[in-house]
mmCIF file of C-alpha atoms in Angstrom:
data_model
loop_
_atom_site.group_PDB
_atom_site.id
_atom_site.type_symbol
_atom_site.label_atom_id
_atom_site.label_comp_id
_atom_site.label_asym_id
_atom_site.label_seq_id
_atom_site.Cartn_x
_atom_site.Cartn_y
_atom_site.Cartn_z
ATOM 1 C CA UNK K 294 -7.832 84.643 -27.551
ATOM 2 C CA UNK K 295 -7.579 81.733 -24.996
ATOM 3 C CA UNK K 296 -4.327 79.949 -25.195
ATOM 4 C CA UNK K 297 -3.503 76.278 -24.066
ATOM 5 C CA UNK K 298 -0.221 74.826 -22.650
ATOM 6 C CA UNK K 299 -0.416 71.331 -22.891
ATOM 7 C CA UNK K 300 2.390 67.966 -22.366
ATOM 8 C CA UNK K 301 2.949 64.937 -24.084
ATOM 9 C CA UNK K 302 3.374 61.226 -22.172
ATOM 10 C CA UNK K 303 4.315 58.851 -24.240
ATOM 11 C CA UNK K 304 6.897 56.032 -24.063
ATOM 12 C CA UNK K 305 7.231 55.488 -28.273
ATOM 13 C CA UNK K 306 9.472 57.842 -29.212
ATOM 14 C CA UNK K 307 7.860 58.523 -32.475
ATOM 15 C CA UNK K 308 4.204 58.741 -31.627
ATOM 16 C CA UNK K 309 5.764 61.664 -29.144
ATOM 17 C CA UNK K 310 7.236 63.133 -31.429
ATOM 18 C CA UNK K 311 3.876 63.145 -34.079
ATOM 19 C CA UNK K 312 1.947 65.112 -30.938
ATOM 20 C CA UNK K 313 4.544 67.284 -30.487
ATOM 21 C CA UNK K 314 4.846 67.993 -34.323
ATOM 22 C CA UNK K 315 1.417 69.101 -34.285
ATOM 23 C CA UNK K 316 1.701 71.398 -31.215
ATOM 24 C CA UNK K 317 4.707 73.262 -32.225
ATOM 25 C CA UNK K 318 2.369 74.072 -36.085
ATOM 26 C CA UNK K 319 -1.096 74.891 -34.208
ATOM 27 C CA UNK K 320 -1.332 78.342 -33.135
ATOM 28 C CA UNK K 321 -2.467 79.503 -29.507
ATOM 29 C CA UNK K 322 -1.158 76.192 -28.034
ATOM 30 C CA UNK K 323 2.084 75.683 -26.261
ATOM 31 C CA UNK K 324 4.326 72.448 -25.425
ATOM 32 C CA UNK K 325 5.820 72.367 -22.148
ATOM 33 C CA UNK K 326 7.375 69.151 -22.422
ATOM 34 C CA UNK K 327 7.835 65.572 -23.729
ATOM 35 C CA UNK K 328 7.780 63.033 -21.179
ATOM 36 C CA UNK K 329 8.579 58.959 -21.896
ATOM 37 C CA UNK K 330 6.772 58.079 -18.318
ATOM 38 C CA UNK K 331 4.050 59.530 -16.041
ATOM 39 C CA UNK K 332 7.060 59.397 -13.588
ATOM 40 C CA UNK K 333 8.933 61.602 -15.304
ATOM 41 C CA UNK K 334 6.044 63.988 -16.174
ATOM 42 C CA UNK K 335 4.112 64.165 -12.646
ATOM 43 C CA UNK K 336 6.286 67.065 -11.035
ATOM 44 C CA UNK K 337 5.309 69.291 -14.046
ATOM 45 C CA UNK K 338 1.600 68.237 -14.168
ATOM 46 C CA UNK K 339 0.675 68.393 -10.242
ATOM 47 C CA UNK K 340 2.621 71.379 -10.452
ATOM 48 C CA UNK K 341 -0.452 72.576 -12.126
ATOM 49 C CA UNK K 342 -1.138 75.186 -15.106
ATOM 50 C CA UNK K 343 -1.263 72.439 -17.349
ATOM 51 C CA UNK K 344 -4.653 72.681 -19.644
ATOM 52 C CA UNK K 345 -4.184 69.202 -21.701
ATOM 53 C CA UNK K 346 -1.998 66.226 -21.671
ATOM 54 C CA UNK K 347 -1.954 63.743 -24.071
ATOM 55 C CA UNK K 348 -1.052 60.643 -22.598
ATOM 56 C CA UNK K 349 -0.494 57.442 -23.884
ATOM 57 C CA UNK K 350 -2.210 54.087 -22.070
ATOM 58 C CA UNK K 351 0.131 51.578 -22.667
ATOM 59 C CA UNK K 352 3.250 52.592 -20.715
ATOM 60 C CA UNK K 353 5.308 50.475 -17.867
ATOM 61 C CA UNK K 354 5.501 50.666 -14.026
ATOM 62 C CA UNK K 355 2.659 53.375 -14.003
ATOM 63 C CA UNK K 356 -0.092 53.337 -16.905
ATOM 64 C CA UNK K 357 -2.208 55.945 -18.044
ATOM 65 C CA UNK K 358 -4.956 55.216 -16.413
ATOM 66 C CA UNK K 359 -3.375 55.221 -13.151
ATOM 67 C CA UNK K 360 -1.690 58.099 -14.062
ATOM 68 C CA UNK K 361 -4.783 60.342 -14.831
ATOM 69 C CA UNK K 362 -6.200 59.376 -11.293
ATOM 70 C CA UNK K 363 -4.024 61.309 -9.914
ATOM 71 C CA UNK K 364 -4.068 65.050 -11.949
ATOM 72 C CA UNK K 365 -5.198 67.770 -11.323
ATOM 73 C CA UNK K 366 -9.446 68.066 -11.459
ATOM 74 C CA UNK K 367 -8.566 70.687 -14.191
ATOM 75 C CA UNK K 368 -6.260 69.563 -16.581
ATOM 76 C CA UNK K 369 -8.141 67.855 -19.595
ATOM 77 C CA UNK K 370 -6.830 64.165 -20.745
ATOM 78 C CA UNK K 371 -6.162 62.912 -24.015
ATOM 79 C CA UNK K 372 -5.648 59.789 -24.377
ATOM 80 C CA UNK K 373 -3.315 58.474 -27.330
ATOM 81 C CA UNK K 374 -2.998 54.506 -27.335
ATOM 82 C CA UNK K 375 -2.552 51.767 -30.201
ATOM 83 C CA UNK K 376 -5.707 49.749 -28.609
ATOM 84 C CA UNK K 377 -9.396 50.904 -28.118
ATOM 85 C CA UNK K 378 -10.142 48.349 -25.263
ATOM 86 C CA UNK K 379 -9.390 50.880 -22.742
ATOM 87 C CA UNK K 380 -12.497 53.568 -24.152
ATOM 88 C CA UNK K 381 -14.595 53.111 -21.332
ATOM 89 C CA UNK K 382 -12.093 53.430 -19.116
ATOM 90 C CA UNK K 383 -11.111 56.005 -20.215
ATOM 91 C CA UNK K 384 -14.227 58.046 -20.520
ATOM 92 C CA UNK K 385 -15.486 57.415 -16.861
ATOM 93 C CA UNK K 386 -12.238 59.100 -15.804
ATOM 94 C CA UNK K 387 -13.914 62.214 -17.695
ATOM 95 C CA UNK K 388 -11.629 62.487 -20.623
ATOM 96 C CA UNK K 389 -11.330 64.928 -22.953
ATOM 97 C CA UNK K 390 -11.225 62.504 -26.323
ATOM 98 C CA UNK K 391 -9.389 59.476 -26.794
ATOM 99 C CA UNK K 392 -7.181 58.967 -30.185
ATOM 100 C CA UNK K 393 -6.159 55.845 -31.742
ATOM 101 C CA UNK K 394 -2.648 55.445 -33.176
ATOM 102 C CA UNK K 395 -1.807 56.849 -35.849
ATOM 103 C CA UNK K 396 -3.298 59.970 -35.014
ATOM 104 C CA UNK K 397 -4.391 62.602 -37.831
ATOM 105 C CA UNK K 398 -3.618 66.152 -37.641
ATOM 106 C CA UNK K 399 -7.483 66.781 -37.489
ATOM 107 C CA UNK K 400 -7.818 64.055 -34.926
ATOM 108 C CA UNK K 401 -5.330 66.539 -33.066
ATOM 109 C CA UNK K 402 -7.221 69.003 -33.905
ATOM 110 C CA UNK K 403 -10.244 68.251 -32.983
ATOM 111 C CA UNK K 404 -9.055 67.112 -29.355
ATOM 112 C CA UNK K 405 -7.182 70.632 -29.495
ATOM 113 C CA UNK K 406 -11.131 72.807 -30.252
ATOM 114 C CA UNK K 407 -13.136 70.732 -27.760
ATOM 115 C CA UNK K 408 -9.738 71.857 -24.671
ATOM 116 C CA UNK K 409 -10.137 75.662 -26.215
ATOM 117 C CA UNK K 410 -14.318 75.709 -25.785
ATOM 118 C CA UNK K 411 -14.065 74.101 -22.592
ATOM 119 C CA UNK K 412 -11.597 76.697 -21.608
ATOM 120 C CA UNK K 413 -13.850 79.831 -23.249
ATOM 121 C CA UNK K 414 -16.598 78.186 -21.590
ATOM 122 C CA UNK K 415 -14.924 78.002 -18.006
ATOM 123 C CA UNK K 416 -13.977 81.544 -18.502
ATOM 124 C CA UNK K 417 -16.964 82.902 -19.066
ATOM 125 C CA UNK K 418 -18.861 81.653 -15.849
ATOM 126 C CA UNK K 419 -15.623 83.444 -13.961
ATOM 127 C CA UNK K 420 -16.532 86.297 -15.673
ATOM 128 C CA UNK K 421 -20.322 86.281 -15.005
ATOM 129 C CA UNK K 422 -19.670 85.247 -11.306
ATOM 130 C CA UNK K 423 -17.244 87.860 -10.883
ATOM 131 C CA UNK K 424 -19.698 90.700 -12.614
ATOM 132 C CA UNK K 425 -22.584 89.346 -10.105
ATOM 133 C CA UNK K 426 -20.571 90.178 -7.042
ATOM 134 C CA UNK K 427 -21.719 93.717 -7.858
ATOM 135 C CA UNK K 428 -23.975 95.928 -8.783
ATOM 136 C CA UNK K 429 -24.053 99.509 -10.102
ATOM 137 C CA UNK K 430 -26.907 101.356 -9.440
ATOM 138 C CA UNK K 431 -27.398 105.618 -10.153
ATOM 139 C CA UNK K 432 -28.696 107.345 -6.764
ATOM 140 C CA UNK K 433 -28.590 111.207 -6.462
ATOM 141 C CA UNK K 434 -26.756 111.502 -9.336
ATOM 142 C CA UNK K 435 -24.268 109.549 -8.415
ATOM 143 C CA UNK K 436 -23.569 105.718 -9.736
ATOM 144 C CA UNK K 437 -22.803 103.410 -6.457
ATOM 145 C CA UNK K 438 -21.027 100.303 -6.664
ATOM 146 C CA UNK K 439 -23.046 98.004 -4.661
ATOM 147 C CA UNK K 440 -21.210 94.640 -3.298
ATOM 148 C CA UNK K 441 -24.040 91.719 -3.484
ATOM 149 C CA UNK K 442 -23.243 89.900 -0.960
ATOM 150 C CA UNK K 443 -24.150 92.957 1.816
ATOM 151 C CA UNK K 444 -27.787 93.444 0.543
ATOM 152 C CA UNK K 445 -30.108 92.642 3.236
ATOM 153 C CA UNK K 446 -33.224 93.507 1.534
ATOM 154 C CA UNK K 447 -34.353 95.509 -1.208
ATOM 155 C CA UNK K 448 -37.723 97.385 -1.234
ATOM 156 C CA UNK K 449 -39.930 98.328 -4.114
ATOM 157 C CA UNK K 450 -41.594 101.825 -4.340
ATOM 158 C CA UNK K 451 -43.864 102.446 -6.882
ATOM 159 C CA UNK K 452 -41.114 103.510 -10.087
ATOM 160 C CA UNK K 453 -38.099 103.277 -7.049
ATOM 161 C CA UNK K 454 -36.534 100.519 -4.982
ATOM 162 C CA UNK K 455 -34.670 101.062 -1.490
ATOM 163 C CA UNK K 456 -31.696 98.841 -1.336
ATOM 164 C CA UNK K 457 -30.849 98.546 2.800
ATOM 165 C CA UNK K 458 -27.238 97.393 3.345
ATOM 166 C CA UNK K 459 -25.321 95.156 6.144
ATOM 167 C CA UNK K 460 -23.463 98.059 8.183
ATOM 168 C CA UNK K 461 -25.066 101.007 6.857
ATOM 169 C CA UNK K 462 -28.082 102.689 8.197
ATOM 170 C CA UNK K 463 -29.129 104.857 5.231
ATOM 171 C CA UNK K 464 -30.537 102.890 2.322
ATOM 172 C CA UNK K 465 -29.623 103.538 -1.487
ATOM 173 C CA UNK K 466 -32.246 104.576 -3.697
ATOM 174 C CA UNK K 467 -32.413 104.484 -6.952
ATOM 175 C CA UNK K 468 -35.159 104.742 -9.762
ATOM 176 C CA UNK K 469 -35.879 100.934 -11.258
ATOM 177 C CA UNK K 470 -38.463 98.460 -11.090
ATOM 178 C CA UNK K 471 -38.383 95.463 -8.919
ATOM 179 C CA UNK K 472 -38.473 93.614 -11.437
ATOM 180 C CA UNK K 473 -34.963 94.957 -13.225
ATOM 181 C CA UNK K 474 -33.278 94.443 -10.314
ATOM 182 C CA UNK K 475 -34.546 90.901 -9.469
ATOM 183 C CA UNK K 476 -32.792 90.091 -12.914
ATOM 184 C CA UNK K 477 -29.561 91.592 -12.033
ATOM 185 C CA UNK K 478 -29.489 89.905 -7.961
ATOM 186 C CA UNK K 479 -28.420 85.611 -8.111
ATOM 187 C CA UNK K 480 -31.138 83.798 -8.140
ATOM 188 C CA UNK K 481 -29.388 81.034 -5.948
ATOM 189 C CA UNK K 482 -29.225 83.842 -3.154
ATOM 190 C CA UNK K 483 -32.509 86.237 -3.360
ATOM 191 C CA UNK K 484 -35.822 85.197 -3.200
ATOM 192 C CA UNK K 485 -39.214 87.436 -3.426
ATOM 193 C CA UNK K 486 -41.159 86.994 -0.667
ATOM 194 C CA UNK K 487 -43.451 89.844 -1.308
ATOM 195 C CA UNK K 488 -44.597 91.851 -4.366
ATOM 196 C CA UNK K 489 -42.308 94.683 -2.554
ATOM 197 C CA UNK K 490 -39.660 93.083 -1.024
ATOM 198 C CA UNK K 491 -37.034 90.900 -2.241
ATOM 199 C CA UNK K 492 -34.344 89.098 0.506
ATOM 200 C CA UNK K 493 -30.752 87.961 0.552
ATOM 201 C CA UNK K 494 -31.697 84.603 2.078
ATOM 202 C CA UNK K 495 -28.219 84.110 3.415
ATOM 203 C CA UNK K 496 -28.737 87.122 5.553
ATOM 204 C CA UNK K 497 -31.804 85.542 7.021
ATOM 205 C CA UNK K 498 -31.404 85.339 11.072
ATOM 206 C CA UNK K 499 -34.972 84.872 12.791
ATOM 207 C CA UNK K 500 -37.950 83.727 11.482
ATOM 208 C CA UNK K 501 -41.226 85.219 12.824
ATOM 209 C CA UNK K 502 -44.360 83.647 11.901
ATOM 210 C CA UNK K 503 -45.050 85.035 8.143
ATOM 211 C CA UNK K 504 -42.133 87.439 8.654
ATOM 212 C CA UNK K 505 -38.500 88.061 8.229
ATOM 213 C CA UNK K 506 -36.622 90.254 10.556
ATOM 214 C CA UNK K 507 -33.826 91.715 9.637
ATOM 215 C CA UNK K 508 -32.062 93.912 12.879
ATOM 216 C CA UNK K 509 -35.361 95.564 14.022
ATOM 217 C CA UNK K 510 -36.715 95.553 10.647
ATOM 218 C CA UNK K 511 -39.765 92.991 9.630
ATOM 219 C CA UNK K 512 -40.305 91.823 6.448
ATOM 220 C CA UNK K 513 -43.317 90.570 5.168
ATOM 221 C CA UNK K 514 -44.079 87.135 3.260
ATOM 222 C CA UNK K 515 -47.049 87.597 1.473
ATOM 223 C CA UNK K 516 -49.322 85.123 0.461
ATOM 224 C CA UNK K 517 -48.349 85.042 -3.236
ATOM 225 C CA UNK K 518 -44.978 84.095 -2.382
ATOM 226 C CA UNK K 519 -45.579 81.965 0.466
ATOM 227 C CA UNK K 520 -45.214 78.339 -1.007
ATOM 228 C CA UNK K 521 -41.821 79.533 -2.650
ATOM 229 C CA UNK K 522 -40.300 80.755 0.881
ATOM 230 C CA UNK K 523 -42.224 77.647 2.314
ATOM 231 C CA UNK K 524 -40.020 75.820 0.247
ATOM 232 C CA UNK K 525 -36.982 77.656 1.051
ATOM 233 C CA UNK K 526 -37.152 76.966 5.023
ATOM 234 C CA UNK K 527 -37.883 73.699 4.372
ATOM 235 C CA UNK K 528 -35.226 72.565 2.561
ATOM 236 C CA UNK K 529 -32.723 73.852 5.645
ATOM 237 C CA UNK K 530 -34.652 72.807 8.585
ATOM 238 C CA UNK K 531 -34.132 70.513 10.506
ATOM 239 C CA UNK K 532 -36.500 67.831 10.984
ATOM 240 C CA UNK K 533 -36.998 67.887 14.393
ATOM 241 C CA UNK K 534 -38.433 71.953 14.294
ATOM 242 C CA UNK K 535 -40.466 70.899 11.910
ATOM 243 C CA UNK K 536 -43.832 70.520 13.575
ATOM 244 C CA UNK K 537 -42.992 73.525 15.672
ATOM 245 C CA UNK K 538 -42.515 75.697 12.363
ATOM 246 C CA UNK K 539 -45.781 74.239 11.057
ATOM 247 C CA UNK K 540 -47.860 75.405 14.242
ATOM 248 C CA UNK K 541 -46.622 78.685 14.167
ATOM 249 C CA UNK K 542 -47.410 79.754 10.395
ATOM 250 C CA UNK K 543 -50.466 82.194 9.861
ATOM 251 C CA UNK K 544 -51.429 83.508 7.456
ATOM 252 C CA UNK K 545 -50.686 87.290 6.599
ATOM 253 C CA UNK K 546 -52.879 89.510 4.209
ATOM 254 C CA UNK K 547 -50.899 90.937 0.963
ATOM 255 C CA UNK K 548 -49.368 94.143 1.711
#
């Protein structure tokens, strides 16, 4: 399970002490310190590794609002405070909830569940970017690792697609549809420009009237598929090729 490590700012001794109360009884969450001023707590905050602190508003020389200007992008805020003039504030510095004095054990609580999804949440797209950095396909009865980001181009034939790779000369194939691996490839990064051919648009050097070459390699872009690549090239060219780009397109039959 995810686990939490979290500080408390807060210049009233006792409200500190409520927070801290309710740390040391909820499981899965650790205290790393009680602080009576955001100068005493900075050096362990920007120190970073810190997923929540619950800071109070209301404190001299440097507030709490001036305070969470300067954390981290990652650690979540909390704010604790006697007054609830200071909501919007607070908000539009993207906290996580904001508690009014006395605070509740399920107040806490409920601050504590929304730090622990956000955390499960962030976790998870780590997880899914890290598993779409690769692929794992089975080619003469072997399974190959395949690292996304050195597919040129993958070609569909019939039950079997050909993936070709930066650096190597002899493709990989394996038995799957087009369509199977177009699921498993980042949308952000391929695009189908033909009902056989699917691209790594980042790999993308030249251009060539309706195709793409890739070393000595053309690609086709079919009709079907031309107002999505359209798209694509326009949105990264710039303005002043544009009229030359234009000229140059002709149509090419589907292959």
């Amino acid at each position: 399970m995810d686990s939490l490590k979290c500080v408390v700012v807060d210049d009233e001794p006792l409200a500190a002490a409520l927070i801290a109360s309710y740390v040391e009884k909820t499981p899965n969450i650790e205290l790393a310190g009680t602080f009576a001023s955001a100068q005493e707590a900075v050096k362990t905050i920007l120190q970073g590794g810190i997923d929540i602190v619950f800071l109070d508003i209301e404190m001299p020389q440097l507030n709490g609002l001036e305070f969470a200007r300067i954390m981290p992008r990652d650690t979540r805020i909390v704010f604790t405070t006697a007054y609830d003039n200071h909501a919007v504030s607070a908000f539009k510095l993207n906290a996580l909830d904001y508690l009014l004095k006395p605070i509740s054990y399920e107040e806490f609580m409920g601050a504590v569940n929304k730090a622990f999804e956000l955390k499960r949440l962030s976790r998870r797209a780590n997880e899914a970017s890290e598993n779409s950095a690769y692929i794992m396909v089975k080619s003469e009865y072997k399974l190959v690792q395949i690292p996304v980001s050195r597919i040129l181009y993958v070609e569909g034939l019939k039950d079997y697609v050909k993936i070709y790779l930066e650096g190597q000369d002899k493709s990989v194939m394996t038995l799957m549809s087009m369509k199977q691996l177009e699921k498993k490839l980042p949308e952000t990064k391929f695009l189908r420009v033909h009902r056989s051919f699917i691209v790594n648009t980042s790999k993308i050097s030249v251009i060539e009237r309706n195709r793409i070459l890739f070393d000595k390699t053309y690609v086709p872009v079919s009709d079907s598929y031309k107002a999505a690549f359209s798209e694509f090239v326009s949105s990264r060219l710039i303005s002043g090729a544009k009229a030359e780009a234009d000229s140059s397109q002709e149509e090419s039959p589907e292959e």
